[in-house]
Amino acid sequence: MSRLAGIDIGSNSIRLMIVEVTDEQSNYKILDDHKETTRLAHGLSDNNKLSAEAIAHSVNALRRMKALVEGHKVEHLETIATSAVREASNGQEFIQLVKAHLDLDIEIISPAEEGRLSFLSAQRRFDLQDQQVLLMDLGGGSGELIFAANGVVEDIHSMPIGAVRMTEACIKHDPPRKQDLKALRKRLKKLLTETMPVAAFHPHFMIGAGGTFTALANISLRMRGLDRRGVGGYEMTRSDVRHVLDHLSFLPLAARRTVPGLNPDRADIIVAGIAVIERIMKWMQVNRLVIHDQGVRDGLLLRMIDKYHGPRKIEAVQVAEDPEALMQAARQFGKVCGLDEAHAQQITHLCANLFDQLQEPLQLPASERILLMLAAWLHEVGTLVNYEKHHHHSYHLIVHGNIHGMTPRQREIVAQVARYHRRSEPKRKHDAYHRMSEADQTTIRRLSAILRLADGMDRSHTRSIRKVQCNVRGQLVHLTLFSESYPEIDIWGASQKGKYFEKIFDKDLELVWQRSDVTEPASLAVSS
């Protein structure tokens, strides 16, 4: 057994958890759980700077937390910072100050990583299989909306809608007036429209994580006269949320500080926080809310367990060096997504056929083969969400998926190759593609062209093409497709989807059918 500690520097508070790992299944025993409200994001929206007062308060809180960590003889400590430090113009100065005074290293995590950690925590607590779920992690500065289907993250959106930020921007009176709440709703609608004009899907229910959600649940329990230990798993309807919001909206701050179930330190920001929750539920047309009393900090500790303990660490190293282990990880991920494995196997087989024969004449780097195989196997995982635009969903599932052994660069390339297996070609106006290096953009174009061609060869989903024989002669790429009977739909599909191949490699494709049980080619030839 070993001891780990995680510190989460949030926009409203800093939280420390010290745990003892009890086994190799991500289980731990809590030794200490400490929170201090530091309001690091206070005033951030005015000048984009962390205030001197908030910095001093936070440094003192971190000093006390480090003493607790040392007292418990913790082996590994990791500290993360989220929205406030991430966005502040003097965020790096704060990090350097903490390093200089406390010798404490702080990792600023991205909104996507913040969402992944929160989801990792929720996934440990709730059964998310066969469900389409929206997880909302609401902090002081930002809110992360994580869409997941069958336990797999499909998309993550981060917006500046935290309780502290929305209070400072919209709540101008005490108690809040109708015009304050109207301004909040208008601001939130604008942010939602700009950030998420079309949601991945309408969730079956919403999971809520963060201090606003736990406060909401505690208040609701007291109002209903229920005696319950802990709020984890507590369920509410949108009407329940609205009932609490209406009750608090009429109370001045002094009265809110005395509301049963509400920590007085949160009384000034609770109305804006709950108003955001209620509006998100309405926007997403979801009526069922389940409270999660853990979140990013728990996800951080689970990530640390994966990093420092047991076979998981060894497995990740082996996978990164072993193409077959990478493929096995992709197969496991595909199974979770309910992938059509027969079609995936066929496209992977055809891609391997094409790549191996075209590698030398088209000068394809050998290192790209495994990336093509992974993209071929995973190109239709997006059908888990729905068939329409499944190539977009495939991209998000792969990018956010926990596929062991894949580096971030590999994951991004594989996701983009899968995304471009149909419909639009890679374009510089596509943000994800535009962010890639020129070399990686070239890889994506090459591999997506081959994947498109292979996918066209099984347009019928009958797996009729047994193998492909390639012959490159000058400007002509001659492909002989072997099958027991004439594969009309698959030749048509290959001719249509092969047009991008011709464009990328500056070659002409010629498709010829040959019966798989004879030696002489059939007389019928089809050129694209």
Short mmCIF file of C-alpha atoms in Angstrom, two decimals:
data_model
loop_
_atom_site.label_atom_id
_atom_site.label_comp_id
_atom_site.label_asym_id
_atom_site.label_seq_id
_atom_site.Cartn_x
_atom_site.Cartn_y
_atom_site.Cartn_z
CA MET A 1 0.00 0.00 0.00
CA SER A 2 1.13 3.55 -0.76
CA ARG A 3 -0.06 7.05 -0.05
CA LEU A 4 -1.00 9.57 -2.73
CA ALA A 5 -2.24 13.14 -2.54
CA GLY A 6 -3.96 15.37 -5.07
CA ILE A 7 -4.54 19.12 -4.86
CA ASP A 8 -7.11 20.80 -7.11
CA ILE A 9 -6.70 24.58 -7.38
CA GLY A 10 -10.12 25.70 -8.54
CA SER A 11 -11.61 29.11 -9.20
CA ASN A 12 -13.60 29.14 -5.97
CA SER A 13 -11.70 26.82 -3.66
CA ILE A 14 -8.59 24.69 -3.27
CA ARG A 15 -9.10 21.08 -2.21
CA LEU A 16 -6.68 18.47 -1.00
CA MET A 17 -7.29 14.75 -0.70
CA ILE A 18 -4.79 12.33 0.82
CA VAL A 19 -5.46 8.64 0.22
CA GLU A 20 -3.99 5.21 0.80
CA VAL A 21 -4.21 2.87 -2.16
CA THR A 22 -5.75 -0.38 -0.99
CA ASP A 23 -5.51 -2.60 -4.10
CA GLU A 24 -4.86 -2.55 -7.82
CA GLN A 25 -8.49 -1.83 -8.79
CA SER A 26 -8.43 1.94 -8.29
CA ASN A 27 -9.68 1.63 -4.72
CA TYR A 28 -8.38 3.88 -1.99
CA LYS A 29 -9.04 4.87 1.60
CA ILE A 30 -9.31 8.59 2.38
CA LEU A 31 -6.88 9.70 5.08
CA ASP A 32 -7.54 13.43 4.91
CA ASP A 33 -9.88 15.71 2.94
CA HIS A 34 -9.26 19.44 3.31
CA LYS A 35 -10.86 22.41 1.57
CA GLU A 36 -10.26 26.16 1.71
CA THR A 37 -12.33 28.78 -0.10
CA THR A 38 -9.86 31.19 -1.71
CA ARG A 39 -11.95 32.79 -4.51
CA LEU A 40 -9.00 32.81 -6.89
CA ALA A 41 -11.29 33.86 -9.74
CA HIS A 42 -12.71 36.87 -7.88
CA GLY A 43 -12.45 39.92 -10.15
CA LEU A 44 -10.85 37.91 -12.94
CA SER A 45 -13.49 39.00 -15.45
CA ASP A 46 -12.66 42.68 -14.82
CA ASN A 47 -8.93 42.77 -15.69
CA ASN A 48 -8.03 39.13 -16.47
CA LYS A 49 -5.70 39.02 -13.46
CA LEU A 50 -5.59 37.05 -10.24
CA SER A 51 -5.81 39.57 -7.41
CA ALA A 52 -2.94 39.98 -4.95
CA GLU A 53 -5.31 39.15 -2.09
CA ALA A 54 -6.52 35.92 -3.73
CA ILE A 55 -2.96 34.91 -4.56
CA ALA A 56 -1.81 35.47 -0.97
CA HIS A 57 -4.79 33.54 0.39
CA SER A 58 -4.13 30.68 -2.01
CA VAL A 59 -0.40 30.48 -1.25
CA ASN A 60 -1.16 30.30 2.47
CA ALA A 61 -3.74 27.57 1.86
CA LEU A 62 -1.25 25.58 -0.21
CA ARG A 63 1.37 25.98 2.53
CA ARG A 64 -0.99 24.39 5.04
CA MET A 65 -1.91 21.63 2.62
CA LYS A 66 1.72 20.80 1.93
CA ALA A 67 2.29 20.47 5.67
CA LEU A 68 -0.60 17.99 5.85
CA VAL A 69 0.89 16.02 2.95
CA GLU A 70 4.28 15.85 4.65
CA GLY A 71 2.67 14.85 7.95
CA HIS A 72 0.98 11.88 6.28
CA LYS A 73 4.28 10.84 4.64
CA VAL A 74 2.78 10.87 1.16
CA GLU A 75 4.87 9.22 -1.57
CA HIS A 76 3.45 11.08 -4.57
CA LEU A 77 1.78 14.50 -4.68
CA GLU A 78 0.31 16.11 -7.80
CA THR A 79 -1.23 19.57 -7.98
CA ILE A 80 -3.45 20.77 -10.79
CA ALA A 81 -4.97 24.17 -11.59
CA THR A 82 -8.06 24.78 -13.68
CA SER A 83 -10.00 27.72 -15.08
CA ALA A 84 -8.77 30.70 -13.04
CA VAL A 85 -5.04 30.03 -13.31
CA ARG A 86 -5.44 28.78 -16.88
CA GLU A 87 -7.08 32.00 -18.08
CA ALA A 88 -5.39 34.68 -15.96
CA SER A 89 -2.70 36.76 -17.62
CA ASN A 90 -0.60 36.38 -14.45
CA GLY A 91 -1.31 32.67 -14.03
CA GLN A 92 2.30 31.73 -14.74
CA GLU A 93 3.48 34.28 -12.19
CA PHE A 94 1.28 32.57 -9.60
CA ILE A 95 2.78 29.18 -10.50
CA GLN A 96 6.33 30.53 -10.25
CA LEU A 97 5.53 32.14 -6.90
CA VAL A 98 4.22 28.85 -5.50
CA LYS A 99 7.29 27.04 -6.81
CA ALA A 100 9.66 29.59 -5.28
CA HIS A 101 7.99 29.71 -1.85
CA LEU A 102 6.68 26.17 -1.43
CA ASP A 103 8.68 24.11 -3.96
CA LEU A 104 5.36 22.88 -5.29
CA ASP A 105 4.88 22.09 -8.99
CA ILE A 106 1.50 22.99 -10.49
CA GLU A 107 0.12 21.50 -13.70
CA ILE A 108 -2.36 23.67 -15.57
CA ILE A 109 -4.77 21.19 -17.15
CA SER A 110 -6.72 21.89 -20.32
CA PRO A 111 -10.53 22.04 -20.34
CA ALA A 112 -10.56 18.69 -22.16
CA GLU A 113 -8.35 17.06 -19.52
CA GLU A 114 -10.49 18.61 -16.78
CA GLY A 115 -13.53 17.03 -18.39
CA ARG A 116 -11.79 13.66 -18.76
CA LEU A 117 -10.77 13.60 -15.10
CA SER A 118 -14.30 14.43 -14.01
CA PHE A 119 -15.70 11.71 -16.27
CA LEU A 120 -13.14 9.18 -14.99
CA SER A 121 -14.47 9.84 -11.50
CA ALA A 122 -18.14 9.53 -12.51
CA GLN A 123 -17.45 6.37 -14.51
CA ARG A 124 -16.05 4.76 -11.36
CA ARG A 125 -19.19 5.56 -9.40
CA PHE A 126 -22.04 5.03 -11.87
CA ASP A 127 -22.97 2.34 -14.38
CA LEU A 128 -22.90 4.27 -17.65
CA GLN A 129 -23.26 1.35 -20.05
CA ASP A 130 -26.18 1.49 -22.49
CA GLN A 131 -26.72 5.13 -21.53
CA GLN A 132 -26.34 8.48 -23.22
CA VAL A 133 -25.23 10.80 -20.45
CA LEU A 134 -24.31 14.45 -19.99
CA LEU A 135 -21.86 15.05 -17.16
CA MET A 136 -21.67 18.66 -16.06
CA ASP A 137 -18.78 19.73 -13.84
CA LEU A 138 -19.52 23.25 -12.63
CA GLY A 139 -16.76 25.19 -10.92
CA GLY A 140 -16.27 28.81 -9.99
CA GLY A 141 -14.87 29.96 -13.32
CA SER A 142 -15.93 27.43 -15.92
CA GLY A 143 -18.33 24.60 -16.59
CA GLU A 144 -17.42 21.46 -18.51
CA LEU A 145 -20.13 19.59 -20.41
CA ILE A 146 -19.05 16.03 -21.14
CA PHE A 147 -21.18 13.91 -23.48
CA ALA A 148 -20.70 10.15 -23.12
CA ALA A 149 -22.38 7.18 -24.79
CA ASN A 150 -22.01 3.63 -23.47
CA GLY A 151 -19.34 4.76 -21.02
CA VAL A 152 -17.21 6.42 -23.73
CA VAL A 153 -16.63 10.18 -23.95
CA GLU A 154 -17.99 11.53 -27.24
CA ASP A 155 -17.44 15.27 -26.80
CA ILE A 156 -16.34 17.87 -24.25
CA HIS A 157 -17.33 21.54 -24.21
CA SER A 158 -15.90 24.07 -21.76
CA MET A 159 -17.60 27.43 -21.19
CA PRO A 160 -17.01 30.42 -18.88
CA ILE A 161 -20.19 29.77 -16.88
CA GLY A 162 -18.81 29.08 -13.39
CA ALA A 163 -20.75 30.25 -10.35
CA VAL A 164 -18.28 33.00 -9.39
CA ARG A 165 -17.95 34.29 -12.95
CA MET A 166 -21.71 34.35 -13.63
CA THR A 167 -22.41 36.01 -10.27
CA GLU A 168 -19.95 38.82 -10.98
CA ALA A 169 -21.23 39.26 -14.53
CA CYS A 170 -24.98 39.16 -13.91
CA ILE A 171 -26.09 39.39 -10.27
CA LYS A 172 -26.04 43.08 -9.39
CA HIS A 173 -28.61 43.27 -6.57
CA ASP A 174 -29.31 41.69 -3.17
CA PRO A 175 -31.54 39.82 -3.28
CA PRO A 176 -31.24 39.12 -7.02
CA ARG A 177 -33.87 40.83 -9.15
CA LYS A 178 -35.70 39.38 -12.13
CA GLN A 179 -33.54 41.48 -14.44
CA ASP A 180 -30.39 39.86 -12.96
CA LEU A 181 -31.64 36.37 -13.66
CA LYS A 182 -32.86 37.43 -17.08
CA ALA A 183 -29.38 38.77 -17.86
CA LEU A 184 -27.86 35.49 -16.70
CA ARG A 185 -30.19 33.43 -18.89
CA LYS A 186 -29.46 35.65 -21.89
CA ARG A 187 -25.70 35.41 -21.36
CA LEU A 188 -25.85 31.64 -20.93
CA LYS A 189 -27.98 31.17 -24.04
CA LYS A 190 -25.51 33.18 -26.09
CA LEU A 191 -22.58 31.10 -24.82
CA LEU A 192 -24.41 27.84 -25.47
CA THR A 193 -25.41 28.91 -28.97
CA GLU A 194 -21.85 29.92 -29.84
CA THR A 195 -20.09 26.96 -28.22
CA MET A 196 -22.53 24.14 -28.79
CA PRO A 197 -25.08 24.98 -31.53
CA VAL A 198 -25.83 21.27 -31.97
CA ALA A 199 -25.43 18.82 -29.10
CA ALA A 200 -24.05 15.34 -29.75
CA PHE A 201 -27.35 13.86 -28.54
CA HIS A 202 -30.15 14.40 -26.05
CA PRO A 203 -28.96 12.67 -22.86
CA HIS A 204 -31.04 10.18 -20.92
CA PHE A 205 -29.98 11.96 -17.73
CA MET A 206 -27.44 14.44 -16.40
CA ILE A 207 -24.76 13.85 -13.77
CA GLY A 208 -23.76 16.94 -11.79
CA ALA A 209 -20.34 17.37 -10.16
CA GLY A 210 -18.91 20.30 -8.24
CA GLY A 211 -19.68 22.32 -5.14
CA THR A 212 -22.81 23.97 -6.58
CA PHE A 213 -24.38 20.57 -7.23
CA THR A 214 -23.60 19.19 -3.76
CA ALA A 215 -24.94 22.40 -2.17
CA LEU A 216 -28.09 22.14 -4.32
CA ALA A 217 -28.62 18.56 -3.18
CA ASN A 218 -28.03 19.38 0.50
CA ILE A 219 -30.54 22.25 0.38
CA SER A 220 -33.10 20.08 -1.42
CA LEU A 221 -32.74 17.32 1.17
CA ARG A 222 -33.35 19.76 4.04
CA MET A 223 -36.31 21.36 2.29
CA ARG A 224 -37.89 17.93 1.80
CA GLY A 225 -37.16 16.89 5.37
CA LEU A 226 -35.10 13.89 4.29
CA ASP A 227 -32.42 12.39 6.50
CA ARG A 228 -29.67 11.06 4.24
CA ARG A 229 -25.97 10.58 4.76
CA GLY A 230 -24.13 12.06 1.79
CA VAL A 231 -25.53 13.34 -1.48
CA GLY A 232 -23.78 11.01 -3.92
CA GLY A 233 -26.40 9.41 -6.15
CA TYR A 234 -29.18 11.74 -4.98
CA GLU A 235 -31.67 12.36 -7.81
CA MET A 236 -33.59 15.51 -8.64
CA THR A 237 -35.92 16.64 -11.41
CA ARG A 238 -35.69 19.99 -13.15
CA SER A 239 -38.78 21.02 -11.19
CA ASP A 240 -36.90 20.23 -7.94
CA VAL A 241 -33.99 22.39 -9.08
CA ARG A 242 -36.33 25.23 -10.00
CA HIS A 243 -38.04 24.97 -6.59
CA VAL A 244 -34.71 25.48 -4.77
CA LEU A 245 -33.75 28.32 -7.12
CA ASP A 246 -37.05 30.15 -6.58
CA HIS A 247 -36.66 29.79 -2.81
CA LEU A 248 -33.11 31.20 -2.74
CA SER A 249 -33.76 33.97 -5.26
CA PHE A 250 -36.07 35.82 -2.88
CA LEU A 251 -33.63 35.74 0.05
CA PRO A 252 -31.03 38.44 0.72
CA LEU A 253 -27.44 37.29 1.27
CA ALA A 254 -27.69 37.43 5.07
CA ALA A 255 -30.69 35.09 5.00
CA ARG A 256 -29.07 32.76 2.45
CA ARG A 257 -26.12 32.30 4.79
CA THR A 258 -28.49 30.65 7.28
CA VAL A 259 -30.23 28.30 4.81
CA PRO A 260 -29.96 24.70 6.09
CA GLY A 261 -27.61 22.64 3.95
CA LEU A 262 -25.78 25.64 2.45
CA ASN A 263 -22.23 26.52 3.46
CA PRO A 264 -22.23 30.28 4.26
CA ASP A 265 -19.07 30.69 2.12
CA ARG A 266 -21.09 29.74 -0.96
CA ALA A 267 -24.19 31.82 -0.21
CA ASP A 268 -23.21 34.74 -2.44
CA ILE A 269 -22.68 32.60 -5.58
CA ILE A 270 -25.29 29.86 -5.12
CA VAL A 271 -28.16 31.57 -6.97
CA ALA A 272 -26.15 32.05 -10.17
CA GLY A 273 -24.78 28.51 -9.94
CA ILE A 274 -28.19 26.88 -9.60
CA ALA A 275 -29.64 29.15 -12.29
CA VAL A 276 -26.97 27.85 -14.69
CA ILE A 277 -27.84 24.25 -13.82
CA GLU A 278 -31.56 24.81 -14.37
CA ARG A 279 -30.99 26.50 -17.73
CA ILE A 280 -28.62 23.77 -18.93
CA MET A 281 -31.22 21.14 -18.07
CA LYS A 282 -33.83 23.05 -20.06
CA TRP A 283 -31.47 23.62 -23.00
CA MET A 284 -30.55 19.91 -23.14
CA GLN A 285 -34.16 18.77 -22.61
CA VAL A 286 -33.15 16.58 -19.68
CA ASN A 287 -35.34 16.19 -16.61
CA ARG A 288 -33.32 13.82 -14.44
CA LEU A 289 -30.29 15.01 -12.49
CA VAL A 290 -28.03 12.65 -10.49
CA ILE A 291 -25.58 14.21 -8.04
CA HIS A 292 -21.94 13.11 -8.04
CA ASP A 293 -20.14 14.13 -4.85
CA GLN A 294 -16.67 13.61 -6.33
CA GLY A 295 -15.11 15.11 -9.44
CA VAL A 296 -11.82 16.35 -10.85
CA ARG A 297 -9.85 15.67 -7.67
CA ASP A 298 -11.04 12.07 -7.54
CA GLY A 299 -10.21 11.71 -11.24
CA LEU A 300 -6.73 13.09 -10.56
CA LEU A 301 -6.13 10.43 -7.91
CA LEU A 302 -7.39 7.70 -10.24
CA ARG A 303 -5.00 9.00 -12.90
CA MET A 304 -2.20 8.88 -10.35
CA ILE A 305 -3.03 5.30 -9.44
CA ASP A 306 -2.79 4.38 -13.12
CA LYS A 307 0.52 6.24 -13.31
CA TYR A 308 2.24 4.91 -10.23
CA HIS A 309 0.74 1.47 -9.59
CA GLY A 310 0.54 -2.06 -10.80
CA PRO A 311 0.14 -3.67 -14.20
CA ARG A 312 -1.53 -0.59 -15.73
CA LYS A 313 1.78 1.28 -15.94
CA ILE A 314 3.64 -1.71 -17.38
CA GLU A 315 0.85 -2.40 -19.84
CA ALA A 316 0.91 1.17 -21.15
CA VAL A 317 4.66 0.98 -21.85
CA GLN A 318 4.32 -2.34 -23.63
CA VAL A 319 1.39 -1.14 -25.72
CA ALA A 320 3.22 1.97 -26.91
CA GLU A 321 6.05 -0.18 -28.28
CA ASP A 322 3.99 -3.06 -29.68
CA PRO A 323 1.70 -2.55 -32.72
CA GLU A 324 -0.27 -5.71 -31.94
CA ALA A 325 -0.89 -4.49 -28.39
CA LEU A 326 -2.09 -1.17 -29.84
CA MET A 327 -4.47 -3.06 -32.11
CA GLN A 328 -5.71 -5.10 -29.17
CA ALA A 329 -6.42 -1.89 -27.27
CA ALA A 330 -8.32 -0.57 -30.31
CA ARG A 331 -10.35 -3.80 -30.51
CA GLN A 332 -11.29 -3.48 -26.84
CA PHE A 333 -12.32 0.12 -27.37
CA GLY A 334 -14.35 -0.83 -30.42
CA LYS A 335 -16.13 -3.54 -28.46
CA VAL A 336 -17.15 -0.98 -25.83
CA CYS A 337 -18.57 1.17 -28.63
CA GLY A 338 -20.59 -1.72 -30.10
CA LEU A 339 -18.53 -1.69 -33.30
CA ASP A 340 -19.49 -3.83 -36.30
CA GLU A 341 -16.37 -5.98 -35.96
CA ALA A 342 -16.89 -7.91 -39.19
CA HIS A 343 -16.84 -4.71 -41.25
CA ALA A 344 -13.95 -3.30 -39.19
CA GLN A 345 -11.97 -6.49 -39.82
CA GLN A 346 -12.65 -6.31 -43.54
CA ILE A 347 -11.59 -2.67 -43.90
CA THR A 348 -8.47 -3.26 -41.80
CA HIS A 349 -7.59 -6.27 -43.99
CA LEU A 350 -8.07 -4.26 -47.19
CA CYS A 351 -6.07 -1.31 -45.83
CA ALA A 352 -3.21 -3.66 -44.95
CA ASN A 353 -3.38 -5.14 -48.48
CA LEU A 354 -3.23 -1.71 -50.06
CA PHE A 355 -0.56 -0.22 -47.80
CA ASP A 356 1.84 -3.17 -48.05
CA GLN A 357 1.74 -3.18 -51.86
CA LEU A 358 1.72 0.59 -52.35
CA GLN A 359 4.28 1.48 -49.69
CA GLU A 360 7.31 1.34 -52.00
CA PRO A 361 5.86 2.79 -55.23
CA LEU A 362 4.02 5.61 -53.39
CA GLN A 363 6.84 6.12 -50.84
CA LEU A 364 4.66 5.62 -47.76
CA PRO A 365 6.59 5.76 -44.45
CA ALA A 366 6.50 2.39 -42.69
CA SER A 367 5.64 4.10 -39.40
CA GLU A 368 2.27 5.13 -40.82
CA ARG A 369 1.04 1.54 -41.24
CA ILE A 370 -0.09 1.09 -37.63
CA LEU A 371 -1.88 4.46 -37.71
CA LEU A 372 -3.83 3.34 -40.77
CA MET A 373 -4.68 -0.01 -39.17
CA LEU A 374 -5.98 1.71 -36.03
CA ALA A 375 -8.06 4.20 -38.02
CA ALA A 376 -9.42 1.39 -40.21
CA TRP A 377 -10.57 -0.60 -37.19
CA LEU A 378 -12.10 2.40 -35.43
CA HIS A 379 -13.47 4.45 -38.34
CA GLU A 380 -17.13 3.64 -37.58
CA VAL A 381 -17.16 3.75 -33.76
CA GLY A 382 -19.19 6.96 -34.13
CA THR A 383 -22.27 4.93 -35.03
CA LEU A 384 -22.52 4.38 -31.27
CA VAL A 385 -24.01 7.90 -31.12
CA ASN A 386 -25.91 7.80 -34.41
CA TYR A 387 -25.26 7.03 -38.06
CA GLU A 388 -25.75 10.57 -39.30
CA LYS A 389 -22.39 12.36 -39.12
CA HIS A 390 -20.90 9.25 -37.54
CA HIS A 391 -17.49 10.24 -38.95
CA HIS A 392 -17.57 13.34 -36.70
CA HIS A 393 -18.61 11.23 -33.72
CA SER A 394 -15.80 8.77 -34.50
CA TYR A 395 -13.31 11.63 -34.28
CA HIS A 396 -14.55 12.74 -30.86
CA LEU A 397 -14.79 9.22 -29.44
CA ILE A 398 -11.23 8.39 -30.48
CA VAL A 399 -9.78 11.72 -29.32
CA HIS A 400 -11.42 11.48 -25.91
CA GLY A 401 -11.22 7.69 -25.61
CA ASN A 402 -8.90 6.00 -23.16
CA ILE A 403 -7.13 3.74 -25.69
CA HIS A 404 -4.16 2.40 -23.76
CA GLY A 405 -0.76 3.01 -25.28
CA MET A 406 -1.68 5.64 -27.85
CA THR A 407 0.27 8.86 -27.55
CA PRO A 408 -1.69 12.12 -27.87
CA ARG A 409 -0.25 12.64 -31.36
CA GLN A 410 -1.17 9.11 -32.47
CA ARG A 411 -4.67 9.54 -31.06
CA GLU A 412 -5.19 12.82 -32.91
CA ILE A 413 -3.92 11.48 -36.24
CA VAL A 414 -5.95 8.27 -35.98
CA ALA A 415 -9.05 10.26 -35.03
CA GLN A 416 -8.66 12.60 -37.99
CA VAL A 417 -8.03 9.79 -40.48
CA ALA A 418 -11.22 8.12 -39.22
CA ARG A 419 -13.09 11.43 -39.38
CA TYR A 420 -12.17 11.88 -43.06
CA HIS A 421 -13.15 8.39 -44.20
CA ARG A 422 -16.30 9.90 -45.73
CA ARG A 423 -17.86 13.17 -46.80
CA SER A 424 -15.62 16.25 -46.48
CA GLU A 425 -11.93 16.12 -47.33
CA PRO A 426 -9.38 17.58 -44.86
CA LYS A 427 -9.50 21.38 -45.07
CA ARG A 428 -7.48 24.08 -43.39
CA LYS A 429 -10.67 25.71 -42.14
CA HIS A 430 -11.22 22.63 -39.95
CA ASP A 431 -9.71 23.68 -36.61
CA ALA A 432 -8.35 20.30 -35.51
CA TYR A 433 -6.71 19.66 -38.88
CA HIS A 434 -5.37 23.23 -39.08
CA ARG A 435 -3.60 22.80 -35.71
CA MET A 436 -1.56 19.84 -36.95
CA SER A 437 1.97 20.23 -38.32
CA GLU A 438 2.43 20.14 -42.09
CA ALA A 439 4.01 16.69 -41.85
CA ASP A 440 1.06 15.32 -39.86
CA GLN A 441 -1.40 16.95 -42.27
CA THR A 442 0.31 15.08 -45.10
CA THR A 443 0.00 11.84 -43.13
CA ILE A 444 -3.69 12.45 -42.53
CA ARG A 445 -4.34 13.13 -46.21
CA ARG A 446 -2.44 10.02 -47.37
CA LEU A 447 -4.01 7.64 -44.87
CA SER A 448 -7.56 8.97 -45.20
CA ALA A 449 -7.27 8.55 -48.99
CA ILE A 450 -6.33 4.88 -48.56
CA LEU A 451 -9.03 4.36 -45.91
CA ARG A 452 -11.68 5.91 -48.16
CA LEU A 453 -10.69 3.60 -51.00
CA ALA A 454 -10.77 0.52 -48.77
CA ASP A 455 -14.09 1.54 -47.23
CA GLY A 456 -15.57 1.89 -50.70
CA MET A 457 -14.50 -1.71 -51.43
CA ASP A 458 -16.95 -2.89 -48.78
CA ARG A 459 -19.75 -0.46 -49.60
CA SER A 460 -22.17 -3.43 -49.55
CA HIS A 461 -20.99 -4.54 -46.08
CA THR A 462 -20.94 -8.10 -47.45
CA ARG A 463 -17.13 -8.51 -47.19
CA SER A 464 -17.11 -9.96 -50.69
CA ILE A 465 -13.61 -8.73 -51.67
CA ARG A 466 -11.15 -11.41 -50.55
CA LYS A 467 -7.98 -9.55 -51.48
CA VAL A 468 -6.60 -6.77 -53.65
CA GLN A 469 -3.66 -6.97 -56.02
CA CYS A 470 -1.94 -3.66 -56.78
CA ASN A 471 0.19 -2.78 -59.77
CA VAL A 472 1.53 0.76 -60.24
CA ARG A 473 2.52 1.65 -63.79
CA GLY A 474 3.48 5.29 -64.21
CA GLN A 475 0.35 7.38 -63.64
CA LEU A 476 -1.87 4.31 -63.34
CA VAL A 477 -2.67 2.34 -60.21
CA HIS A 478 -4.21 -0.93 -61.38
CA LEU A 479 -6.23 -2.74 -58.69
CA THR A 480 -7.50 -6.28 -59.16
CA LEU A 481 -10.33 -7.11 -56.76
CA PHE A 482 -10.75 -10.82 -56.03
CA SER A 483 -14.20 -12.14 -55.08
CA GLU A 484 -16.40 -15.13 -55.80
CA SER A 485 -18.97 -13.11 -57.76
CA TYR A 486 -18.99 -9.72 -59.41
CA PRO A 487 -19.12 -7.13 -56.57
CA GLU A 488 -21.01 -4.40 -58.37
CA ILE A 489 -21.79 -2.23 -55.34
CA ASP A 490 -18.25 -2.52 -53.96
CA ILE A 491 -16.61 -1.61 -57.27
CA TRP A 492 -18.96 1.34 -57.57
CA GLY A 493 -18.15 2.36 -53.99
CA ALA A 494 -14.42 2.07 -54.58
CA SER A 495 -14.64 4.10 -57.79
CA GLN A 496 -16.52 6.89 -56.01
CA LYS A 497 -14.43 6.99 -52.84
CA GLY A 498 -11.23 6.44 -54.82
CA LYS A 499 -11.45 9.90 -56.36
CA TYR A 500 -9.75 11.40 -53.31
CA PHE A 501 -6.98 8.79 -53.64
CA GLU A 502 -6.40 9.92 -57.24
CA LYS A 503 -6.25 13.55 -56.11
CA ILE A 504 -3.80 12.99 -53.23
CA PHE A 505 -1.40 10.66 -55.04
CA ASP A 506 -1.83 12.24 -58.49
CA LYS A 507 -2.62 8.83 -60.01
CA ASP A 508 -5.41 7.30 -62.05
CA LEU A 509 -7.21 4.28 -60.59
CA GLU A 510 -8.25 1.29 -62.62
CA LEU A 511 -10.45 -1.32 -60.91
CA VAL A 512 -10.65 -4.83 -62.34
CA TRP A 513 -12.59 -7.79 -61.00
CA GLN A 514 -11.24 -11.32 -60.99
CA ARG A 515 -13.07 -14.37 -59.77
CA SER A 516 -11.23 -15.62 -56.74
CA ASP A 517 -11.28 -19.27 -57.85
CA VAL A 518 -9.84 -18.75 -61.39
CA THR A 519 -6.44 -17.64 -62.62
CA GLU A 520 -7.44 -15.51 -65.58
CA PRO A 521 -9.03 -12.09 -64.93
CA ALA A 522 -12.61 -11.56 -66.03
CA SER A 523 -13.17 -9.41 -69.08
CA LEU A 524 -15.04 -6.72 -67.15
CA ALA A 525 -12.93 -3.74 -66.07
CA VAL A 526 -14.19 -0.61 -64.37
CA SER A 527 -12.17 2.60 -64.20
CA SER A 528 -12.97 5.40 -61.80
#
